[in-house]
CSV table of C-alpha atoms in Angstrom, one decimal:
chain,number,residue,atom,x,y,z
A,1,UNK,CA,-148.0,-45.1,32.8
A,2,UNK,CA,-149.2,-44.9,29.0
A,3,UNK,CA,-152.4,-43.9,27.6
A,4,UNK,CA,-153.3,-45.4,23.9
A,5,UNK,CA,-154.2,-43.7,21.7
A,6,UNK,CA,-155.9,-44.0,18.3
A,7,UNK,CA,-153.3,-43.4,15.7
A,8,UNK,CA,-153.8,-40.7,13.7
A,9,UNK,CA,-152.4,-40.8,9.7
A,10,UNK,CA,-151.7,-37.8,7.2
A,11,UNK,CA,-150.9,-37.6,3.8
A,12,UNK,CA,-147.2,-35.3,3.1
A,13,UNK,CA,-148.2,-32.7,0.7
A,14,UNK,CA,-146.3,-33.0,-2.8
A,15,UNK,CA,-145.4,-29.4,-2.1
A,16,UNK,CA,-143.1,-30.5,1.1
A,17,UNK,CA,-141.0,-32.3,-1.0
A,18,UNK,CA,-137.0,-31.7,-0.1
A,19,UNK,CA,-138.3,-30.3,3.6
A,20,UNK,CA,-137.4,-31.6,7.1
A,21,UNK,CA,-139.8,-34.3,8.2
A,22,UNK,CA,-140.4,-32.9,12.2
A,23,UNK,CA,-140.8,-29.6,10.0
A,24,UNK,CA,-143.6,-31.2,8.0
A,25,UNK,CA,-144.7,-33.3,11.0
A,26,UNK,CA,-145.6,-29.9,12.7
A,27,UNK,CA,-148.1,-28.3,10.2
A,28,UNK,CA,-150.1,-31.9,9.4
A,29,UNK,CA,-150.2,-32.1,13.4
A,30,UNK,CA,-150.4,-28.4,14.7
A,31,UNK,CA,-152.6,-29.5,17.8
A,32,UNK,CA,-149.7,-30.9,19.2
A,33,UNK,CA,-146.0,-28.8,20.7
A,34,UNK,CA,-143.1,-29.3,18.4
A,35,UNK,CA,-141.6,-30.6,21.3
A,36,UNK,CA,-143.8,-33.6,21.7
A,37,UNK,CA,-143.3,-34.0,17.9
A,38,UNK,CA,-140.0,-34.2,18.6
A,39,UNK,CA,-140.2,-37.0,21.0
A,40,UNK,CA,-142.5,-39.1,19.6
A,41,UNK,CA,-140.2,-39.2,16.3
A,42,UNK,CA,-137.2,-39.8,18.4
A,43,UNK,CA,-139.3,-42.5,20.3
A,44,UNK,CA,-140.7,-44.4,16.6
A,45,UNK,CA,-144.5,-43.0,17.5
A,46,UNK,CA,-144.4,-40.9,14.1
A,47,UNK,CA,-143.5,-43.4,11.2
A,48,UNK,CA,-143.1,-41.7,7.5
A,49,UNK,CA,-144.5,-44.8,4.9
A,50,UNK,CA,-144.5,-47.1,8.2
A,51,UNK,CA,-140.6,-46.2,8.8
A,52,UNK,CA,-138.6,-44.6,11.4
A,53,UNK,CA,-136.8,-41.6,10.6
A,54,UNK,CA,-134.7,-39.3,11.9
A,55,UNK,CA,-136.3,-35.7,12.4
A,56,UNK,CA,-134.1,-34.1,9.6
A,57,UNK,CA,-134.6,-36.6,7.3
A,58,UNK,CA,-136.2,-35.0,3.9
A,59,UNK,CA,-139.5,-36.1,2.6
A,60,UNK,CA,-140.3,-36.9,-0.9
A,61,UNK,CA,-143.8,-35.9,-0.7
A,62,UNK,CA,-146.7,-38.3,-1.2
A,63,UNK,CA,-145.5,-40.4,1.6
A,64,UNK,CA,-148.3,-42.3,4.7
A,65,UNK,CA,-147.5,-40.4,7.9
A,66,UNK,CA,-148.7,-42.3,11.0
A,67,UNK,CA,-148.8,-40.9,14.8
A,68,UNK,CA,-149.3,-42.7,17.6
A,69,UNK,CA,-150.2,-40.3,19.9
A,70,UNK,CA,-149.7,-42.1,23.2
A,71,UNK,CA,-149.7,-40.1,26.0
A,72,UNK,CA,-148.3,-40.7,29.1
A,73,UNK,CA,-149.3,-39.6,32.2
A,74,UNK,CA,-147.8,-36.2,33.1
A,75,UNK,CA,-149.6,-35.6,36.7
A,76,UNK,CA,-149.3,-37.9,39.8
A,77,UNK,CA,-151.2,-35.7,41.9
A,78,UNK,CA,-154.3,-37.8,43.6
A,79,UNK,CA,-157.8,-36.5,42.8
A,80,UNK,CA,-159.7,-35.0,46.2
A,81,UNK,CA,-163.3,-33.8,46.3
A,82,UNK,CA,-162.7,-30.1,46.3
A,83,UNK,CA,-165.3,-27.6,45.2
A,84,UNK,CA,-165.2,-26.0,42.3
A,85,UNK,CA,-166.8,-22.6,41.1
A,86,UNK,CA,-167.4,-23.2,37.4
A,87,UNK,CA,-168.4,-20.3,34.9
A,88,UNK,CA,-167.8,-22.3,31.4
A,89,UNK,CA,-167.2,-25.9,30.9
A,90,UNK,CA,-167.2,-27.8,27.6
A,91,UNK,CA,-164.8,-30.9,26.5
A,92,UNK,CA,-162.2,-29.0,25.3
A,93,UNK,CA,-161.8,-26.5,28.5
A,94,UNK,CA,-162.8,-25.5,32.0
A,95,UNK,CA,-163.3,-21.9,33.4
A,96,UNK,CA,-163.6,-21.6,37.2
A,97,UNK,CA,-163.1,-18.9,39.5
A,98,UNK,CA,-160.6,-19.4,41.7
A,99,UNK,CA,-161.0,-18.6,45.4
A,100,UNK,CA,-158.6,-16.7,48.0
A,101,UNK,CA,-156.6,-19.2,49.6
A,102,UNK,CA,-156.4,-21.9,47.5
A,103,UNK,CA,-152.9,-23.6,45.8
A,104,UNK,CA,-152.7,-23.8,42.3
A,105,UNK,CA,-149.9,-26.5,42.3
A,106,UNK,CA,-148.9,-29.0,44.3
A,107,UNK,CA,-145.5,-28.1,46.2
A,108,UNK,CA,-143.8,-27.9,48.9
A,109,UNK,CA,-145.6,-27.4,52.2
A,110,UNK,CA,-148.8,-27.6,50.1
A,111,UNK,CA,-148.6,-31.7,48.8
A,112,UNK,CA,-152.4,-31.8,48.6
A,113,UNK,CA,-155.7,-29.9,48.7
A,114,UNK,CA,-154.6,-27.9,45.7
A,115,UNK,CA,-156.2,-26.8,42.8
A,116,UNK,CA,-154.5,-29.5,40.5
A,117,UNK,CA,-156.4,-32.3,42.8
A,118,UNK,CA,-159.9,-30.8,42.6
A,119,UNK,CA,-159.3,-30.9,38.8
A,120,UNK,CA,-158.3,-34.4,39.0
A,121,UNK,CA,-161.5,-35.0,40.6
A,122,UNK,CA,-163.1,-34.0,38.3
A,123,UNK,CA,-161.8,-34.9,35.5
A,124,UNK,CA,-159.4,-37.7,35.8
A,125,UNK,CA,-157.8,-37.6,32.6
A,126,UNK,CA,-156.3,-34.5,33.3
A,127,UNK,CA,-153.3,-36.1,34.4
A,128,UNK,CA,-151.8,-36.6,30.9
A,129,UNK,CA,-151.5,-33.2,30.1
A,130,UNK,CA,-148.9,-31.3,31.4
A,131,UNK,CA,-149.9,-29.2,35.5
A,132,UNK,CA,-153.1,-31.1,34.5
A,133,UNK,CA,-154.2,-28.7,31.5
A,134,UNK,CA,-153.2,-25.2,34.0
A,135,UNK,CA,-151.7,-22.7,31.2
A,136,UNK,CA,-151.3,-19.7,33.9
A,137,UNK,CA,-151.7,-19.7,37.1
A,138,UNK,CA,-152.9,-17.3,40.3
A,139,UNK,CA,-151.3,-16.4,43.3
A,140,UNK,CA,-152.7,-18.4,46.6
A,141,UNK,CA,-154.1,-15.5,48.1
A,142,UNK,CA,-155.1,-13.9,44.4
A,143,UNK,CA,-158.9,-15.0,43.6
A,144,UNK,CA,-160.5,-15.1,40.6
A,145,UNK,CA,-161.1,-16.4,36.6
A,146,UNK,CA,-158.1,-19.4,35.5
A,147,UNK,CA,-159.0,-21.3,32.0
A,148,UNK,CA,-158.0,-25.1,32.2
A,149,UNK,CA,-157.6,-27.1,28.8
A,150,UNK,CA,-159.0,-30.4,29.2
A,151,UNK,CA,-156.9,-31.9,25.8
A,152,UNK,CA,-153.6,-31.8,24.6
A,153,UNK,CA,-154.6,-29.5,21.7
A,154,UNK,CA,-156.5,-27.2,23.5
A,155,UNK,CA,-153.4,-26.8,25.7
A,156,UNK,CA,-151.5,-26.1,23.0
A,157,UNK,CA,-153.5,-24.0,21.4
A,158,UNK,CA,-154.0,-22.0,24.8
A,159,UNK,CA,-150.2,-21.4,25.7
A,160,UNK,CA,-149.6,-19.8,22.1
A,161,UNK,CA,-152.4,-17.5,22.7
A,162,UNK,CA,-150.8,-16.5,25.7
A,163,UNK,CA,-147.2,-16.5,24.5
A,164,UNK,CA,-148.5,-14.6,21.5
A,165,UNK,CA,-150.6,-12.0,24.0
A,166,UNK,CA,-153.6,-12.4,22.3
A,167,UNK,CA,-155.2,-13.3,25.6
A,168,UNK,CA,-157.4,-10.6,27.6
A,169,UNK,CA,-156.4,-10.8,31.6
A,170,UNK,CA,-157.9,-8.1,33.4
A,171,UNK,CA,-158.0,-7.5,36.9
A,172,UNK,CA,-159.4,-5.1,39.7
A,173,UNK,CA,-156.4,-4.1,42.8
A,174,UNK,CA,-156.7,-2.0,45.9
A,175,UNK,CA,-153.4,0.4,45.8
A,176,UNK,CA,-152.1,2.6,48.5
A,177,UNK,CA,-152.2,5.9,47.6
A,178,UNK,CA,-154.4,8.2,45.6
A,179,UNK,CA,-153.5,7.7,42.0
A,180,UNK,CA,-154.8,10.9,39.5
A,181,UNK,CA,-154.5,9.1,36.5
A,182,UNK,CA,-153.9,5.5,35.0
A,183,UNK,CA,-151.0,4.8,33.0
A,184,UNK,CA,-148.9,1.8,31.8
A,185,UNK,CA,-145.9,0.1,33.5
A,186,UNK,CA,-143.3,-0.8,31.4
A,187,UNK,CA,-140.7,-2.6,33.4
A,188,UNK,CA,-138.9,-5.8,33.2
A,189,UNK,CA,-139.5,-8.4,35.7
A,190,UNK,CA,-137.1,-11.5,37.4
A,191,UNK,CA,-136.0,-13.0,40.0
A,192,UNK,CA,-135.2,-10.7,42.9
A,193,UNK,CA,-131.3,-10.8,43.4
A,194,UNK,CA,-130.9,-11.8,47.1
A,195,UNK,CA,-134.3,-12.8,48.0
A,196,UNK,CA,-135.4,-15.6,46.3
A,197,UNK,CA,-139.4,-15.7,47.4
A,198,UNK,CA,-139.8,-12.3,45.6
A,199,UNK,CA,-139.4,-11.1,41.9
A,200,UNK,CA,-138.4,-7.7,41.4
A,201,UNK,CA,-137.9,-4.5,38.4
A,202,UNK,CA,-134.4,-5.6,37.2
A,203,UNK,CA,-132.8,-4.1,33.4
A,204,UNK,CA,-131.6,-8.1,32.8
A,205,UNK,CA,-135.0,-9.0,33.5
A,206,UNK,CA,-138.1,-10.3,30.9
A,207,UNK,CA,-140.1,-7.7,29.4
A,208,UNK,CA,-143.3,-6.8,31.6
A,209,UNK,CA,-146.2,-4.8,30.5
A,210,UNK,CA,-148.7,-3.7,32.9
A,211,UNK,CA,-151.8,-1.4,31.8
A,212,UNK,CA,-154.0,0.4,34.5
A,213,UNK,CA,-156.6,2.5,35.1
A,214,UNK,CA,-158.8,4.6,37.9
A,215,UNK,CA,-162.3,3.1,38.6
A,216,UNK,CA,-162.6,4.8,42.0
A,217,UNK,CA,-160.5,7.1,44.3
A,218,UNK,CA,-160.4,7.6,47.8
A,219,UNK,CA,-158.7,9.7,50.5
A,220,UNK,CA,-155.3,7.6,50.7
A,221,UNK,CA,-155.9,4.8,48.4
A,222,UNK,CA,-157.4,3.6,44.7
A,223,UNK,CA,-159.1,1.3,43.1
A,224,UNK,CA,-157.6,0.0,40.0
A,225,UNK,CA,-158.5,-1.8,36.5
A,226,UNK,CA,-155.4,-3.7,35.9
A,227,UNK,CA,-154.7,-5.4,32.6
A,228,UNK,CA,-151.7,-7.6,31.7
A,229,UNK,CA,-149.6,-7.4,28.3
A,230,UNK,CA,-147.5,-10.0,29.7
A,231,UNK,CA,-147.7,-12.5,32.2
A,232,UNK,CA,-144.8,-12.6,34.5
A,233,UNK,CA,-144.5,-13.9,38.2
A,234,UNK,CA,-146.4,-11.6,40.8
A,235,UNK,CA,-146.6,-9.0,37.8
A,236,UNK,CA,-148.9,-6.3,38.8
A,237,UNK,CA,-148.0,-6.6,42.6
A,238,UNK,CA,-144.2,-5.9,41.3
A,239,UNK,CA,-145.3,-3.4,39.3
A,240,UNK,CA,-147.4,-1.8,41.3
A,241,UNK,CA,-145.0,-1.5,44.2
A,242,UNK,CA,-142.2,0.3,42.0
A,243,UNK,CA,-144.8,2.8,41.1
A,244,UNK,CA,-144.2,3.3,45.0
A,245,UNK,CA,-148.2,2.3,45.4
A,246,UNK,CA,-148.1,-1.4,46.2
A,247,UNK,CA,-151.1,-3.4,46.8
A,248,UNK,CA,-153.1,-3.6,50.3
A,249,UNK,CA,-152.6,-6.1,52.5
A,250,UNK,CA,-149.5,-7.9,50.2
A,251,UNK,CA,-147.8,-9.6,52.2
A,252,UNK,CA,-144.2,-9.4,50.3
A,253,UNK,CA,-144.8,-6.5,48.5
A,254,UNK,CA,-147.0,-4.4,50.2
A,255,UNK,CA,-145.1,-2.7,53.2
A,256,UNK,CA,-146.3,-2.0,56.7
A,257,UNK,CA,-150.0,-1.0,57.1
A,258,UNK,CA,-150.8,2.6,56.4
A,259,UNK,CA,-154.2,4.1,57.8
A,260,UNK,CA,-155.5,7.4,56.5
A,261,UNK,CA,-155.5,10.2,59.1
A,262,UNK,CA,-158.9,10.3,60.8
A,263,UNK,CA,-160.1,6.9,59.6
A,264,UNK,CA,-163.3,5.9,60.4
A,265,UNK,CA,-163.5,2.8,62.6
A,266,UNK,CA,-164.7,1.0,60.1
A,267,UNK,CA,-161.8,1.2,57.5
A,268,UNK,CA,-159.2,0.7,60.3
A,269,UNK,CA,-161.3,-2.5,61.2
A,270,UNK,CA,-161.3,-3.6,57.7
A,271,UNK,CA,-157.4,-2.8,56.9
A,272,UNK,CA,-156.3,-4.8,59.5
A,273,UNK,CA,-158.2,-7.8,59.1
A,274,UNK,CA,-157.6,-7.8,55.4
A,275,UNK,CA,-154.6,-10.3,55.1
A,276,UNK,CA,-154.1,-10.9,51.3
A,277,UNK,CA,-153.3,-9.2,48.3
A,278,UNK,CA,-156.4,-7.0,47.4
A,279,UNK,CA,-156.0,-8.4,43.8
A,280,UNK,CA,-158.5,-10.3,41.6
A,281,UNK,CA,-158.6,-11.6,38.6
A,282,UNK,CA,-162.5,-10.5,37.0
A,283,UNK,CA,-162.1,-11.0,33.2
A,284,UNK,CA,-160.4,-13.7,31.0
A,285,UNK,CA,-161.2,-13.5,27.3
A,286,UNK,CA,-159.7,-15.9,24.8
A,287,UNK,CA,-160.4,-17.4,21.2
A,288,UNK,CA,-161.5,-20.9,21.8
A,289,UNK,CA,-159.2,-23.6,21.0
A,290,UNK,CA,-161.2,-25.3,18.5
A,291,UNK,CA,-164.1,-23.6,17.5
A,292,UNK,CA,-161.8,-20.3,17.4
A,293,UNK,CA,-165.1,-18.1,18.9
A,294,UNK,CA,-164.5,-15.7,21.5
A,295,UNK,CA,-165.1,-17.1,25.0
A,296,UNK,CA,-165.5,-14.3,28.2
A,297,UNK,CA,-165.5,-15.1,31.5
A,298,UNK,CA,-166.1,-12.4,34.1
A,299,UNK,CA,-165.9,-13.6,38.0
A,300,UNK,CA,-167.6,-11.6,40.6
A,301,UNK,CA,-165.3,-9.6,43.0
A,302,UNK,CA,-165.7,-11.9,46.0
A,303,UNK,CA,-166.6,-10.4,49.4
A,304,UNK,CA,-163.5,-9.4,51.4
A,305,UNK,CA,-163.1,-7.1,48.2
A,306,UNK,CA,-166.5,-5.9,48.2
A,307,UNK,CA,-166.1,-4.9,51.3
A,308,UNK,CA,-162.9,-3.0,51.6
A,309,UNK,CA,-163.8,-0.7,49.1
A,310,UNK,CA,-166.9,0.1,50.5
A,311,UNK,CA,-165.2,1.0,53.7
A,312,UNK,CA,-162.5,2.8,51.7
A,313,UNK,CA,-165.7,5.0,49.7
A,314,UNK,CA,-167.3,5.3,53.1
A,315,UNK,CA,-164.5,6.5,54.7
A,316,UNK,CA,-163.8,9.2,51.8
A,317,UNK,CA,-167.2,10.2,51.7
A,318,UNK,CA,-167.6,10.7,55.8
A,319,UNK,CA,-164.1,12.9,55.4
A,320,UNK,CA,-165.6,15.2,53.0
A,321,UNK,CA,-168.6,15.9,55.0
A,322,UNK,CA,-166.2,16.8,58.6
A,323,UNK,CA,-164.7,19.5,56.0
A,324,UNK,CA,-167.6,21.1,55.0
């Protein structure tokens, strides 16, 4: 299925004269990927003087450039009536905080009540951009901020701001283990070699840059400001585990559970029944796509979290007190 669109027309700069037309194409359309350029020359959508070229033809300069933008629809996903927790919404993007538990993408074993259908729900023209306008994603059982663009530029624009790292992602973790200082992981990140669920620290692997600090510590464990250079698979929760203080309650990276000697009943009540990652994404800064001002989004930590670090700081505080 195709979407019209209104044709949009450009005028080849005198200065482009001798250059590559998808090269030209490129800078008079820059909302769009060079990618889709591509395909839309190849396909006769982008005519130079109402021709079809190839995409290494030259240009003269001074010639009519007409695109016909026509979309096509990119998700098939159905739209379901799925709340949504928004903290900034405008036509060109969508900020929400993401819950515990819910699916980013459609997939196996999870065909529906994903994120991608309560976008579709609420916006329905979602489905011609690519994952329905998701640029990065969260972990099921990770909560917290996710930007959506809502156009095919604003998409665009979003992913180079992200390839180029010019995106703040900052989130707060529960670790095992008492940490004494933040630092910086620096390790590359792929697929793990046998297992293929899990990534893994591997020397052939893409570069992955992890940045962390201390915002509490308690008698076997820390709470952590996390903030990402890069944006691999499970990042921080690989990370984190080959600094040999992986995440509470992880479920693949975290190890069996660890209590503190002398917990109170409270923290080994709290341990046990937390079953995710302790990992949330609070803050997502980013230039807006089209206004280029600075948009922050900060989502609260949600109440699972809340509450296992207040058992944690309870817990620290009653074992001071016994050693006094």
């Amino acid at each position: 299925m195709t979407i019209p669109a209104t044709p949009l027309h450009a005028t080849v700069p005198d200065s482009a004269a001798g250059r590559r037309f998808d090269a030209v194409l490129a800078e008079l359309f820059p909302d769009f990927s060079r990618s889709r350029l591509a395909a839309w020359i190849k396909s006769g959508d982008a005519l130079l003087d109402g021709r079809e070229v190839r995409p290494r033809d030259p240009v003269r300069g001074g010639e009519a450039v007409t695109l016909n933008a026509a979309l096509e629809v990119q998700t098939h996903s159905e739209p379901e009536d799925i709340a949504l927790d928004v903290l900034y919404e405008d036509e060109h993007v969508i900020v929400i905080n993401k819950p515990a538990g819910l699916v980013v993408h459609p997939g196996a074993g999870n065909p529906a009540g994903t994120l991608v259908n309560a976008l579709l729900h609420r916006d329905a023209s979602l489905n011609t951009l690519p994952r329905a306008g998701i640029v990065h994603r969260l972990d099921k059982d990770t909560s917290g901020v996710m930007v959506v663009a809502r156009t095919l530029p604003a998409h665009t624009a979003l992913i180079e701001q992200l390839s180029s790292r010019e995106v703040h992602r900052q989130y707060v973790a529960v670790v095992l283990g008492s940490l004494v200082s933040g630092g910086t992981a620096d390790a590359p990140i792929d697929r793990h070699p046998r297992d293929r669920i899990r990534m893994a620290v591997r020397e052939d692997g893409r570069d992955a840059v992890t940045h962390f600090r201390l915002r509490e510590r308690f008698r076997a464990h820390t709470l952590l400001e996390c903030r990402l250079e890069t944006g691999r698979t499970h990042q921080i929760r690989v990370h984190m585990a080959h600094l040999k203080h992986p995440i509470v309650g992880d479920p693949l990276y975290g190890g069996p559970l660890k209590l503190p000697k002398g917990a109170t009943e409270e923290l080994i009540a709290t341990l046990r029944g937390f079953k995710r990652q302790a990992l949330h994404a609070e803050t997502l800064e980013f230039s807006h796509p089209v206004t280029g001002e600075p948009v922050r989004c900060t989502a609260p930590v949600p109440q699972d979290l809340r509450d296992l670090v207040r058992a944690l700081h309870d817990d620290t505080v009653a074992a001071a007190e016994r050693e006094r």
